[in-house]
Amino acid sequence: MLGSLKGLMTTFIEFFQPVVTVQYPEEHLPIAPRWMGFPVLTWDKEISEPYCTGCMVCIRYCPTECMSATMKDNPLHTEGKSKRRKIVGDFEINYGRCIVCGICVDVCNFDAIEMSQEHELSVFARNDNRADLSRLLQLGYEYQENTGWSPTEKDQEGENVKT
Amino acid sequence: MFARDILTDLLGKPWGEIIGLTIELIGLLTALSIVVLSLTWMERKLLGRIQGRMGPMRVGFHGILQPIADALKLVLKEDVVPGSADKGLFWFAPLAVFVPSFMIWITIPVSHDLVLANLDMGLFYIIAFAVLSITGLVMAGWSSASKYAVLGGLRSAAQLISYEIPIIMAVISIAMMSQSLNLQVIVEAQSNIPYALLQPLALAIFLIAGVAEVGRTPFDIYFAESEIVGGPFVEYSGAHWSVFFLAEYINTFAIAILVALLFFGGWSFPLMPEISALGFLWVGLKTYLVIAVIFWLRGTLPRLRVDQLMSLAWKVIIPLSFVNIMITATYLYYGWAWPILTLISLSITVTVSYMLYRKITRPALRTLEERLAYAKSYNQSRGQSEVSDAR
Amino acid sequence: MTSEPQTGTPGTVDMMMNMGPQHPATHGVFRMVLSIDGERVIDMVPHIGYLHRGSEKLCEHEQYSQIITLFDRLDYIANFNNELVICKATEKLMGLEVPDRAQYIRVILCELNRLASHMLFYGTFGLDAGAMTPIMYGFRERERIQSLFESISGARMMHNFFRIGGIRYDLPEDFNQRITQLLNELQKGAEKADKLLTFNEVFLARTRDVGIISAEDAIAYGLSGPNLRATGVNYDVRKSDPYEVYDRIDFDIPLGDRGDCWDRHYVRMREMYESIKIIRQCLEQISEGPIMAPVRRIARPPAGEVFAHAENPRGDFGVYLVSTGGDKPYRLKMRPPSFCNLMALRHMLRDAYIADAVMILGSLDIVLGEVDR
């Protein structure tokens, strides 16, 4: 009966090991810095406008087509305060369709969209989990504050410096 | 006994007896229900710790109130009765399973003077009533009007009947040692040496057959995966099912307390406490240890298939139980010293387990090198092209 | 390999039993209709397609970088291995040379994913047999691996980490310390798993000589992976058609001897130890360097056809890619290992008990995501 006895000893020893349960929601497991939560839009604090210019690259590359946006002329550019000629008008992400793949972050040329660490976004109706521009910017602002995010450095030609 | 004595003094013979007996029976039922609740809690906590997790934690401190929540849920659930089921049998079957399990407890003593009715044939009574619940299972399966329930019920009947025989044989050898069927006399005869030391083979047989009787892993195929799930209980829900559930845990507790009384000396080994409450605690401790072992087996071992279960019963356990009776008879006839019985018993247990172990595991114990060498020779004998063609 | 219906005892009618799309011990939505004679299975008809999502059609409308997210979700337990195959196919068509460091990192992640997949197999197989602790131990080990994946790729399961030409990010700074600790823990976890189940007598009695398939029949049915190696055939894509850096690494191929359920379980348990060996060698051999070949953002392979395959935890996963020069494939055909392994299920179920049918299905280790695509 050696095999069964060895199995019984294994479970017996395991009885005295510390448990691995984490009692959610009182305790949380640590989240890795690279962990991809839902995408959010970032805010340029110096100029007080979103980084997003509404160029629609992320919307074209999204595999599930969960985002939509409009582009408008930037009023701050005509006043001379900002270098961005166009700025985002409306932006909506349907978090119910987003597969959290991160392609939108990869293709964005302006560091405007980032994967936050949001994961506790439950709603009661199927189509309710849509975020409009103000919610996206608010979530993005929280993400920037929590992680100290700053845009990727660009060298003189405007290319991304390799990290 | 207490209620009956007090009430007889107060009310006179017939009424005092009847009312006292009723009160004592109700008290026994309540005590058993509380014990069953504690068993479900203990099982979930123990299995959780074995698996590296906590058990119930939310309902009350560390889940103490979880069994009450479970009981409430079961009682409040809708009791669905299948349309084509035999209504009378359907309603009666849980009772037919539960009542014999409860009747066993009338003669089980938990201390030297705490027993409801100490019969001189206590052991015989217990075995006789344990067999009655099998008919309840067959009734449950038959009346459910479902193919799978009928098959499950018949399968469970086959399993339970096969494993009754080793229990009876093991108990016979104990009765031979102590020259009585009265449970209190058996326990007091162990005040020097528990029968577990004298007859380890009988202990092994009783434990294995007892676990199979109750229907716990590794012998729970008849209700845990047979056909789909459920076996004879597949059509029961709510309060009906809770009666089956109660009966299963009462049976488990009965087997455990019988092991504690018959083999581990009950309240009289190693020391005989004078106060009955202490003896009660001592018996309770031993019983809960045996139950912890039964739960431990459940958490570790996979299930046996039905034919393997039956062949284990008829080819291994029953012959062993007959051998055990022969050894005990020989020992008693020649009047040898007690270590000889231990020696013979233990050696037979070890030999048979080792033979079983070798028979089952010998084909599997080939090492990696042997397998690699076998594979190389196999592939070479079929030509090297066999590997490169399979692109 | 006849397909005529067989009957049991003459003069009786066989009972049809449905193991429906929802199993008690679920392996996904798979429906088996068994015809049984008493306790023996006579015939089996599988019904698949409950998880069909039209992946091959979807691939014709998605760019290559988006297809990688789709391949993650095919065999949703071995995500990195699937991504590897599509990257390999496209790189082969484009003639790309992936940098060494990227190849080593890919191999490390694929082998870790193989470990995680085999741990899941161990857990669910134990649960099919009736033991309720292996699944907890298996998922505990998977949890360790997945939290390492989280720190590397950003997701625990659907990583979208491999790219055409390399990988997305480099390894984080705490990787070396975490991986050595993880490998030690996984070694102990695999040994604990072995001690609990593999040589357990009850488990042996349940799985030995159950669902036997011979080597010739296995090759005829197109089995691959651990199922094939359990019958004794020494075929592993990593050895016979090496890809990435497998030709620079030294490892053994565990084999079984008679092709029953226990052999399939044993081969997978031994493969876990081999995976740990592979990862250790990769960690010694890896060097600094670029992680991405110079490639444009949108991959446009030239017109042509290519077939690429790799050793998934479940078998031989192949991709046949037809491209007409655009940024989307013209046709992408996947050869999923579980789909071909299921073909042998009917053969294995001859003369099995009903309780064995669940065990045999569990030992094949299928994932319905790649059976149905």
mmCIF file of C-alpha atoms in Angstrom, chain C residues 12-329:
data_model
loop_
_atom_site.group_PDB
_atom_site.id
_atom_site.type_symbol
_atom_site.label_atom_id
_atom_site.label_comp_id
_atom_site.label_asym_id
_atom_site.label_seq_id
_atom_site.Cartn_x
_atom_site.Cartn_y
_atom_site.Cartn_z
ATOM 1 C CA THR C 12 -31.143 -7.080 -26.747
ATOM 2 C CA VAL C 13 -31.409 -3.389 -27.485
ATOM 3 C CA ASP C 14 -28.505 -1.186 -26.522
ATOM 4 C CA MET C 15 -29.241 1.760 -24.307
ATOM 5 C CA MET C 16 -28.278 5.205 -25.560
ATOM 6 C CA MET C 17 -26.695 7.287 -22.914
ATOM 7 C CA ASN C 18 -25.959 10.921 -23.434
ATOM 8 C CA MET C 19 -22.974 12.543 -21.764
ATOM 9 C CA GLY C 20 -24.206 15.935 -22.638
ATOM 10 C CA PRO C 21 -22.509 19.195 -23.390
ATOM 11 C CA GLN C 22 -22.307 19.936 -19.701
ATOM 12 C CA HIS C 23 -20.257 17.300 -17.926
ATOM 13 C CA PRO C 24 -19.885 16.852 -14.227
ATOM 14 C CA ALA C 25 -16.148 16.713 -14.830
ATOM 15 C CA THR C 26 -16.189 19.135 -17.665
ATOM 16 C CA HIS C 27 -13.566 19.321 -20.349
ATOM 17 C CA GLY C 28 -15.438 21.918 -22.275
ATOM 18 C CA VAL C 29 -18.686 21.609 -24.172
ATOM 19 C CA PHE C 30 -18.376 18.187 -25.731
ATOM 20 C CA ARG C 31 -21.214 15.776 -26.244
ATOM 21 C CA MET C 32 -20.734 12.013 -26.351
ATOM 22 C CA VAL C 33 -23.597 9.685 -27.108
ATOM 23 C CA LEU C 34 -22.676 6.241 -25.860
ATOM 24 C CA SER C 35 -24.586 3.116 -26.631
ATOM 25 C CA ILE C 36 -24.109 0.763 -23.762
ATOM 26 C CA ASP C 37 -24.891 -2.855 -23.130
ATOM 27 C CA GLY C 38 -25.206 -3.258 -19.392
ATOM 28 C CA GLU C 39 -21.997 -1.850 -18.125
ATOM 29 C CA ARG C 40 -19.916 -1.938 -21.329
ATOM 30 C CA VAL C 41 -19.685 0.733 -23.979
ATOM 31 C CA ILE C 42 -20.392 -0.606 -27.428
ATOM 32 C CA ASP C 43 -20.296 2.485 -29.580
ATOM 33 C CA MET C 44 -19.732 6.195 -29.296
ATOM 34 C CA VAL C 45 -20.807 9.140 -31.415
ATOM 35 C CA PRO C 46 -19.102 12.447 -30.639
ATOM 36 C CA HIS C 47 -20.871 15.753 -31.234
ATOM 37 C CA ILE C 48 -18.646 18.802 -31.395
ATOM 38 C CA GLY C 49 -19.130 22.348 -32.507
ATOM 39 C CA TYR C 50 -20.620 23.863 -29.379
ATOM 40 C CA LEU C 51 -17.669 26.225 -29.130
ATOM 41 C CA HIS C 52 -17.267 27.055 -32.816
ATOM 42 C CA ARG C 53 -16.429 30.726 -33.147
ATOM 43 C CA GLY C 54 -15.452 30.926 -36.790
ATOM 44 C CA SER C 55 -11.775 31.553 -36.098
ATOM 45 C CA GLU C 56 -10.518 30.604 -39.517
ATOM 46 C CA LYS C 57 -12.988 32.935 -41.187
ATOM 47 C CA LEU C 58 -12.163 35.703 -38.737
ATOM 48 C CA CYS C 59 -8.499 35.386 -39.609
ATOM 49 C CA GLU C 60 -9.206 36.368 -43.183
ATOM 50 C CA HIS C 61 -10.327 39.806 -41.998
ATOM 51 C CA GLU C 62 -7.684 40.581 -39.411
ATOM 52 C CA GLN C 63 -4.146 41.744 -39.709
ATOM 53 C CA TYR C 64 -1.383 39.502 -38.494
ATOM 54 C CA SER C 65 -0.882 41.393 -35.255
ATOM 55 C CA GLN C 66 -4.573 40.983 -34.493
ATOM 56 C CA ILE C 67 -4.513 37.283 -35.383
ATOM 57 C CA ILE C 68 -2.100 36.719 -32.531
ATOM 58 C CA THR C 69 -4.826 37.734 -30.094
ATOM 59 C CA LEU C 70 -7.123 35.206 -31.768
ATOM 60 C CA PHE C 71 -4.629 32.387 -31.507
ATOM 61 C CA ASP C 72 -4.276 33.033 -27.790
ATOM 62 C CA ARG C 73 -7.847 31.993 -27.420
ATOM 63 C CA LEU C 74 -7.791 28.795 -29.427
ATOM 64 C CA ASP C 75 -6.141 26.457 -26.994
ATOM 65 C CA TYR C 76 -6.798 28.680 -24.066
ATOM 66 C CA ILE C 77 -4.531 26.762 -21.740
ATOM 67 C CA ALA C 78 -1.341 26.809 -23.787
ATOM 68 C CA ASN C 79 -1.466 30.387 -25.003
ATOM 69 C CA PHE C 80 2.202 30.982 -25.705
ATOM 70 C CA ASN C 81 2.523 27.821 -27.754
ATOM 71 C CA ASN C 82 -0.261 28.925 -30.081
ATOM 72 C CA GLU C 83 1.196 32.389 -30.502
ATOM 73 C CA LEU C 84 4.511 30.784 -31.319
ATOM 74 C CA VAL C 85 3.073 28.815 -34.216
ATOM 75 C CA ILE C 86 1.441 31.757 -35.950
ATOM 76 C CA CYS C 87 4.568 33.843 -35.475
ATOM 77 C CA LYS C 88 6.661 31.040 -36.886
ATOM 78 C CA ALA C 89 4.401 30.659 -39.913
ATOM 79 C CA THR C 90 4.496 34.345 -40.750
ATOM 80 C CA GLU C 91 8.221 34.641 -40.121
ATOM 81 C CA LYS C 92 8.876 31.639 -42.299
ATOM 82 C CA LEU C 93 6.886 33.201 -45.094
ATOM 83 C CA MET C 94 8.657 36.525 -44.725
ATOM 84 C CA GLY C 95 12.066 34.935 -44.297
ATOM 85 C CA LEU C 96 12.660 36.753 -41.024
ATOM 86 C CA GLU C 97 15.457 35.898 -38.661
ATOM 87 C CA VAL C 98 14.341 36.235 -35.061
ATOM 88 C CA PRO C 99 17.096 37.420 -32.693
ATOM 89 C CA ASP C 100 18.599 34.844 -30.336
ATOM 90 C CA ARG C 101 17.448 36.464 -27.140
ATOM 91 C CA ALA C 102 13.892 36.568 -28.399
ATOM 92 C CA GLN C 103 14.072 32.900 -29.294
ATOM 93 C CA TYR C 104 15.331 31.938 -25.873
ATOM 94 C CA ILE C 105 12.661 33.958 -24.159
ATOM 95 C CA ARG C 106 10.021 32.381 -26.386
ATOM 96 C CA VAL C 107 11.225 28.905 -25.511
ATOM 97 C CA ILE C 108 11.275 29.680 -21.798
ATOM 98 C CA LEU C 109 7.722 30.994 -21.901
ATOM 99 C CA CYS C 110 6.472 28.090 -24.002
ATOM 100 C CA GLU C 111 7.963 25.550 -21.644
ATOM 101 C CA LEU C 112 6.488 27.318 -18.636
ATOM 102 C CA ASN C 113 3.154 27.205 -20.370
ATOM 103 C CA ARG C 114 3.615 23.497 -20.989
ATOM 104 C CA LEU C 115 4.158 23.056 -17.274
ATOM 105 C CA ALA C 116 1.009 25.008 -16.507
ATOM 106 C CA SER C 117 -1.000 23.006 -19.028
ATOM 107 C CA HIS C 118 0.187 19.690 -17.659
ATOM 108 C CA MET C 119 -0.611 20.822 -14.150
ATOM 109 C CA LEU C 120 -4.142 21.539 -15.256
ATOM 110 C CA PHE C 121 -4.332 18.112 -16.851
ATOM 111 C CA TYR C 122 -3.139 16.543 -13.623
ATOM 112 C CA GLY C 123 -5.774 18.356 -11.634
ATOM 113 C CA THR C 124 -8.694 17.560 -13.879
ATOM 114 C CA PHE C 125 -7.632 13.976 -14.407
ATOM 115 C CA GLY C 126 -7.469 13.448 -10.662
ATOM 116 C CA LEU C 127 -10.904 14.986 -10.355
ATOM 117 C CA ASP C 128 -12.253 12.607 -12.997
ATOM 118 C CA ALA C 129 -10.830 9.730 -11.015
ATOM 119 C CA GLY C 130 -12.542 10.991 -7.899
ATOM 120 C CA ALA C 131 -9.712 12.513 -5.902
ATOM 121 C CA MET C 132 -10.432 16.067 -4.937
ATOM 122 C CA THR C 133 -7.015 17.323 -3.855
ATOM 123 C CA PRO C 134 -4.947 17.070 -7.061
ATOM 124 C CA ILE C 135 -6.923 19.855 -8.675
ATOM 125 C CA MET C 136 -6.112 22.173 -5.802
ATOM 126 C CA TYR C 137 -2.420 21.344 -5.918
ATOM 127 C CA GLY C 138 -2.348 21.632 -9.702
ATOM 128 C CA PHE C 139 -3.992 25.016 -9.713
ATOM 129 C CA ARG C 140 -1.675 26.210 -6.963
ATOM 130 C CA GLU C 141 1.311 25.502 -9.201
ATOM 131 C CA ARG C 142 -0.453 27.115 -12.126
ATOM 132 C CA GLU C 143 -1.001 30.185 -9.990
ATOM 133 C CA ARG C 144 2.722 30.563 -9.427
ATOM 134 C CA ILE C 145 3.423 30.323 -13.137
ATOM 135 C CA GLN C 146 0.642 32.698 -14.053
ATOM 136 C CA SER C 147 1.791 35.369 -11.655
ATOM 137 C CA LEU C 148 5.219 35.204 -13.307
ATOM 138 C CA PHE C 149 3.495 35.572 -16.681
ATOM 139 C CA GLU C 150 1.683 38.581 -15.309
ATOM 140 C CA SER C 151 4.936 40.290 -14.521
ATOM 141 C CA ILE C 152 6.399 39.488 -17.935
ATOM 142 C CA SER C 153 3.626 39.953 -20.434
ATOM 143 C CA GLY C 154 0.987 41.865 -18.562
ATOM 144 C CA ALA C 155 -1.710 39.205 -18.497
ATOM 145 C CA ARG C 156 -2.183 35.902 -16.756
ATOM 146 C CA MET C 157 -3.697 34.057 -19.663
ATOM 147 C CA MET C 158 -4.321 35.882 -22.930
ATOM 148 C CA HIS C 159 -0.900 37.368 -23.342
ATOM 149 C CA ASN C 160 -0.637 38.817 -26.846
ATOM 150 C CA PHE C 161 3.086 38.917 -26.184
ATOM 151 C CA PHE C 162 4.801 37.387 -29.180
ATOM 152 C CA ARG C 163 5.140 39.550 -32.232
ATOM 153 C CA ILE C 164 6.072 38.832 -35.824
ATOM 154 C CA GLY C 165 9.823 39.023 -35.518
ATOM 155 C CA GLY C 166 10.306 38.793 -31.787
ATOM 156 C CA ILE C 167 8.554 39.610 -28.582
ATOM 157 C CA ARG C 168 6.842 42.684 -27.271
ATOM 158 C CA TYR C 169 8.868 43.694 -24.193
ATOM 159 C CA ASP C 170 12.036 42.509 -22.662
ATOM 160 C CA LEU C 171 12.062 40.579 -19.406
ATOM 161 C CA PRO C 172 11.584 42.625 -16.233
ATOM 162 C CA GLU C 173 14.459 43.189 -13.821
ATOM 163 C CA ASP C 174 13.247 40.809 -11.138
ATOM 164 C CA PHE C 175 12.929 37.963 -13.616
ATOM 165 C CA ASN C 176 16.109 36.062 -12.805
ATOM 166 C CA GLN C 177 15.486 35.916 -9.116
ATOM 167 C CA ARG C 178 11.833 35.008 -9.598
ATOM 168 C CA ILE C 179 12.472 32.291 -12.138
ATOM 169 C CA THR C 180 15.048 30.428 -10.050
ATOM 170 C CA GLN C 181 12.739 30.493 -7.078
ATOM 171 C CA LEU C 182 9.835 29.448 -9.267
ATOM 172 C CA LEU C 183 11.701 26.515 -10.759
ATOM 173 C CA ASN C 184 12.559 25.186 -7.328
ATOM 174 C CA GLU C 185 8.966 25.512 -6.221
ATOM 175 C CA LEU C 186 7.723 23.849 -9.406
ATOM 176 C CA GLN C 187 10.120 20.966 -8.954
ATOM 177 C CA LYS C 188 8.762 20.385 -5.483
ATOM 178 C CA GLY C 189 5.214 20.830 -6.688
ATOM 179 C CA ALA C 190 5.659 18.301 -9.466
ATOM 180 C CA GLU C 191 7.151 15.830 -7.026
ATOM 181 C CA LYS C 192 4.263 16.377 -4.643
ATOM 182 C CA ALA C 193 1.817 15.807 -7.450
ATOM 183 C CA ASP C 194 3.598 12.622 -8.400
ATOM 184 C CA LYS C 195 3.598 11.327 -4.864
ATOM 185 C CA LEU C 196 -0.074 11.973 -4.441
ATOM 186 C CA LEU C 197 -1.477 10.354 -7.537
ATOM 187 C CA THR C 198 0.863 8.642 -9.979
ATOM 188 C CA PHE C 199 1.734 5.529 -8.026
ATOM 189 C CA ASN C 200 -1.388 5.455 -5.903
ATOM 190 C CA GLU C 201 -2.855 1.945 -6.013
ATOM 191 C CA VAL C 202 -6.434 3.065 -6.423
ATOM 192 C CA PHE C 203 -5.435 5.382 -9.265
ATOM 193 C CA LEU C 204 -3.430 2.603 -10.900
ATOM 194 C CA ALA C 205 -6.361 0.257 -10.666
ATOM 195 C CA ARG C 206 -8.527 2.902 -12.304
ATOM 196 C CA THR C 207 -6.196 3.757 -15.160
ATOM 197 C CA ARG C 208 -3.970 0.791 -15.922
ATOM 198 C CA ASP C 209 -5.003 -1.137 -19.048
ATOM 199 C CA VAL C 210 -7.860 1.254 -19.652
ATOM 200 C CA GLY C 211 -8.248 2.803 -23.075
ATOM 201 C CA ILE C 212 -5.377 1.015 -24.716
ATOM 202 C CA ILE C 213 -4.358 2.032 -28.199
ATOM 203 C CA SER C 214 -1.493 0.463 -30.073
ATOM 204 C CA ALA C 215 1.255 2.407 -31.765
ATOM 205 C CA GLU C 216 0.142 1.513 -35.303
ATOM 206 C CA ASP C 217 -3.420 2.543 -34.575
ATOM 207 C CA ALA C 218 -2.231 5.746 -32.951
ATOM 208 C CA ILE C 219 -0.237 6.759 -36.012
ATOM 209 C CA ALA C 220 -3.122 5.777 -38.265
ATOM 210 C CA TYR C 221 -5.557 7.956 -36.328
ATOM 211 C CA GLY C 222 -3.190 10.913 -36.329
ATOM 212 C CA LEU C 223 -2.569 11.107 -32.620
ATOM 213 C CA SER C 224 0.247 13.348 -31.560
ATOM 214 C CA GLY C 225 1.853 14.698 -28.477
ATOM 215 C CA PRO C 226 1.845 12.872 -25.155
ATOM 216 C CA ASN C 227 -0.952 10.570 -26.358
ATOM 217 C CA LEU C 228 1.292 9.250 -29.119
ATOM 218 C CA ARG C 229 4.360 9.066 -26.940
ATOM 219 C CA ALA C 230 2.413 7.020 -24.416
ATOM 220 C CA THR C 231 2.069 4.256 -26.987
ATOM 221 C CA GLY C 232 5.838 4.101 -27.359
ATOM 222 C CA VAL C 233 6.364 6.033 -30.586
ATOM 223 C CA ASN C 234 9.313 8.347 -30.166
ATOM 224 C CA TYR C 235 7.965 11.336 -32.068
ATOM 225 C CA ASP C 236 8.311 14.858 -30.757
ATOM 226 C CA VAL C 237 8.331 17.861 -33.069
ATOM 227 C CA ARG C 238 10.967 19.477 -30.884
ATOM 228 C CA LYS C 239 13.365 16.657 -31.734
ATOM 229 C CA SER C 240 12.376 15.625 -35.226
ATOM 230 C CA ASP C 241 11.840 19.088 -36.713
ATOM 231 C CA PRO C 242 13.567 21.440 -34.286
ATOM 232 C CA TYR C 243 12.450 25.035 -34.177
ATOM 233 C CA GLU C 244 13.631 28.043 -32.192
ATOM 234 C CA VAL C 245 16.559 26.949 -30.027
ATOM 235 C CA TYR C 246 15.525 23.365 -29.286
ATOM 236 C CA ASP C 247 18.445 21.979 -31.229
ATOM 237 C CA ARG C 248 20.841 23.593 -28.753
ATOM 238 C CA ILE C 249 19.161 22.126 -25.701
ATOM 239 C CA ASP C 250 19.545 18.643 -24.348
ATOM 240 C CA PHE C 251 16.430 16.955 -23.011
ATOM 241 C CA ASP C 252 14.794 13.512 -22.983
ATOM 242 C CA ILE C 253 11.473 12.409 -24.354
ATOM 243 C CA PRO C 254 9.460 10.345 -21.892
ATOM 244 C CA LEU C 255 7.681 7.386 -23.425
ATOM 245 C CA GLY C 256 5.040 4.962 -22.317
ATOM 246 C CA ASP C 257 4.869 1.298 -23.071
ATOM 247 C CA ARG C 258 1.319 0.296 -23.783
ATOM 248 C CA GLY C 259 -0.747 3.352 -24.527
ATOM 249 C CA ASP C 260 -3.224 3.229 -21.690
ATOM 250 C CA CYS C 261 -4.509 6.072 -19.534
ATOM 251 C CA TRP C 262 -1.805 5.659 -16.944
ATOM 252 C CA ASP C 263 0.901 5.941 -19.576
ATOM 253 C CA ARG C 264 -0.597 9.162 -20.886
ATOM 254 C CA HIS C 265 -0.645 10.520 -17.349
ATOM 255 C CA TYR C 266 2.889 9.313 -16.665
ATOM 256 C CA VAL C 267 4.284 10.813 -19.856
ATOM 257 C CA ARG C 268 2.839 14.193 -18.982
ATOM 258 C CA MET C 269 4.176 14.029 -15.428
ATOM 259 C CA ARG C 270 7.654 13.234 -16.720
ATOM 260 C CA GLU C 271 7.422 15.966 -19.333
ATOM 261 C CA MET C 272 7.054 18.444 -16.526
ATOM 262 C CA TYR C 273 10.486 17.567 -15.194
ATOM 263 C CA GLU C 274 11.926 17.766 -18.704
ATOM 264 C CA SER C 275 10.431 21.232 -19.133
ATOM 265 C CA ILE C 276 12.145 22.395 -15.973
ATOM 266 C CA LYS C 277 15.418 21.048 -17.374
ATOM 267 C CA ILE C 278 14.882 22.908 -20.636
ATOM 268 C CA ILE C 279 14.165 26.174 -18.859
ATOM 269 C CA ARG C 280 17.296 25.852 -16.735
ATOM 270 C CA GLN C 281 19.443 25.325 -19.822
ATOM 271 C CA CYS C 282 17.846 28.280 -21.563
ATOM 272 C CA LEU C 283 18.617 30.477 -18.582
ATOM 273 C CA GLU C 284 22.252 29.521 -18.807
ATOM 274 C CA GLN C 285 22.492 30.019 -22.542
ATOM 275 C CA ILE C 286 20.568 33.274 -22.876
ATOM 276 C CA SER C 287 22.532 36.431 -23.652
ATOM 277 C CA GLU C 288 21.820 40.113 -24.096
ATOM 278 C CA GLY C 289 20.674 41.380 -27.412
ATOM 279 C CA PRO C 290 17.772 42.750 -29.386
ATOM 280 C CA ILE C 291 14.352 41.311 -28.845
ATOM 281 C CA MET C 292 12.766 42.236 -32.136
ATOM 282 C CA ALA C 293 13.854 41.809 -35.703
ATOM 283 C CA PRO C 294 13.730 44.961 -37.794
ATOM 284 C CA VAL C 295 10.242 44.745 -39.211
ATOM 285 C CA ARG C 296 7.547 47.205 -40.117
ATOM 286 C CA ARG C 297 4.556 47.647 -37.908
ATOM 287 C CA ILE C 298 2.151 46.057 -40.375
ATOM 288 C CA ALA C 299 3.479 42.704 -41.497
ATOM 289 C CA ARG C 300 2.952 42.089 -45.190
ATOM 290 C CA PRO C 301 4.298 38.664 -46.078
ATOM 291 C CA PRO C 302 4.957 38.059 -49.754
ATOM 292 C CA ALA C 303 2.565 35.865 -51.689
ATOM 293 C CA GLY C 304 3.018 32.183 -51.014
ATOM 294 C CA GLU C 305 2.028 29.265 -48.829
ATOM 295 C CA VAL C 306 3.711 27.905 -45.768
ATOM 296 C CA PHE C 307 3.083 25.236 -43.167
ATOM 297 C CA ALA C 308 4.534 25.595 -39.695
ATOM 298 C CA HIS C 309 4.035 23.353 -36.725
ATOM 299 C CA ALA C 310 5.196 23.123 -33.144
ATOM 300 C CA GLU C 311 4.839 20.871 -30.157
ATOM 301 C CA ASN C 312 1.933 22.082 -28.088
ATOM 302 C CA PRO C 313 1.262 20.465 -24.737
ATOM 303 C CA ARG C 314 -1.576 18.655 -26.471
ATOM 304 C CA GLY C 315 0.201 17.571 -29.578
ATOM 305 C CA ASP C 316 1.259 18.790 -32.959
ATOM 306 C CA PHE C 317 -0.300 22.188 -33.661
ATOM 307 C CA GLY C 318 0.039 23.181 -37.278
ATOM 308 C CA VAL C 319 -0.852 26.281 -39.263
ATOM 309 C CA TYR C 320 -1.141 26.389 -43.027
ATOM 310 C CA LEU C 321 -0.967 29.966 -44.207
ATOM 311 C CA VAL C 322 -1.792 31.184 -47.703
ATOM 312 C CA SER C 323 -0.915 34.778 -48.352
ATOM 313 C CA THR C 324 -1.469 36.954 -51.425
ATOM 314 C CA GLY C 325 0.817 39.776 -50.319
ATOM 315 C CA GLY C 326 -1.662 41.851 -48.350
ATOM 316 C CA ASP C 327 -1.693 42.654 -44.689
ATOM 317 C CA LYS C 328 -4.379 40.028 -44.041
ATOM 318 C CA PRO C 329 -4.049 36.334 -44.831
#
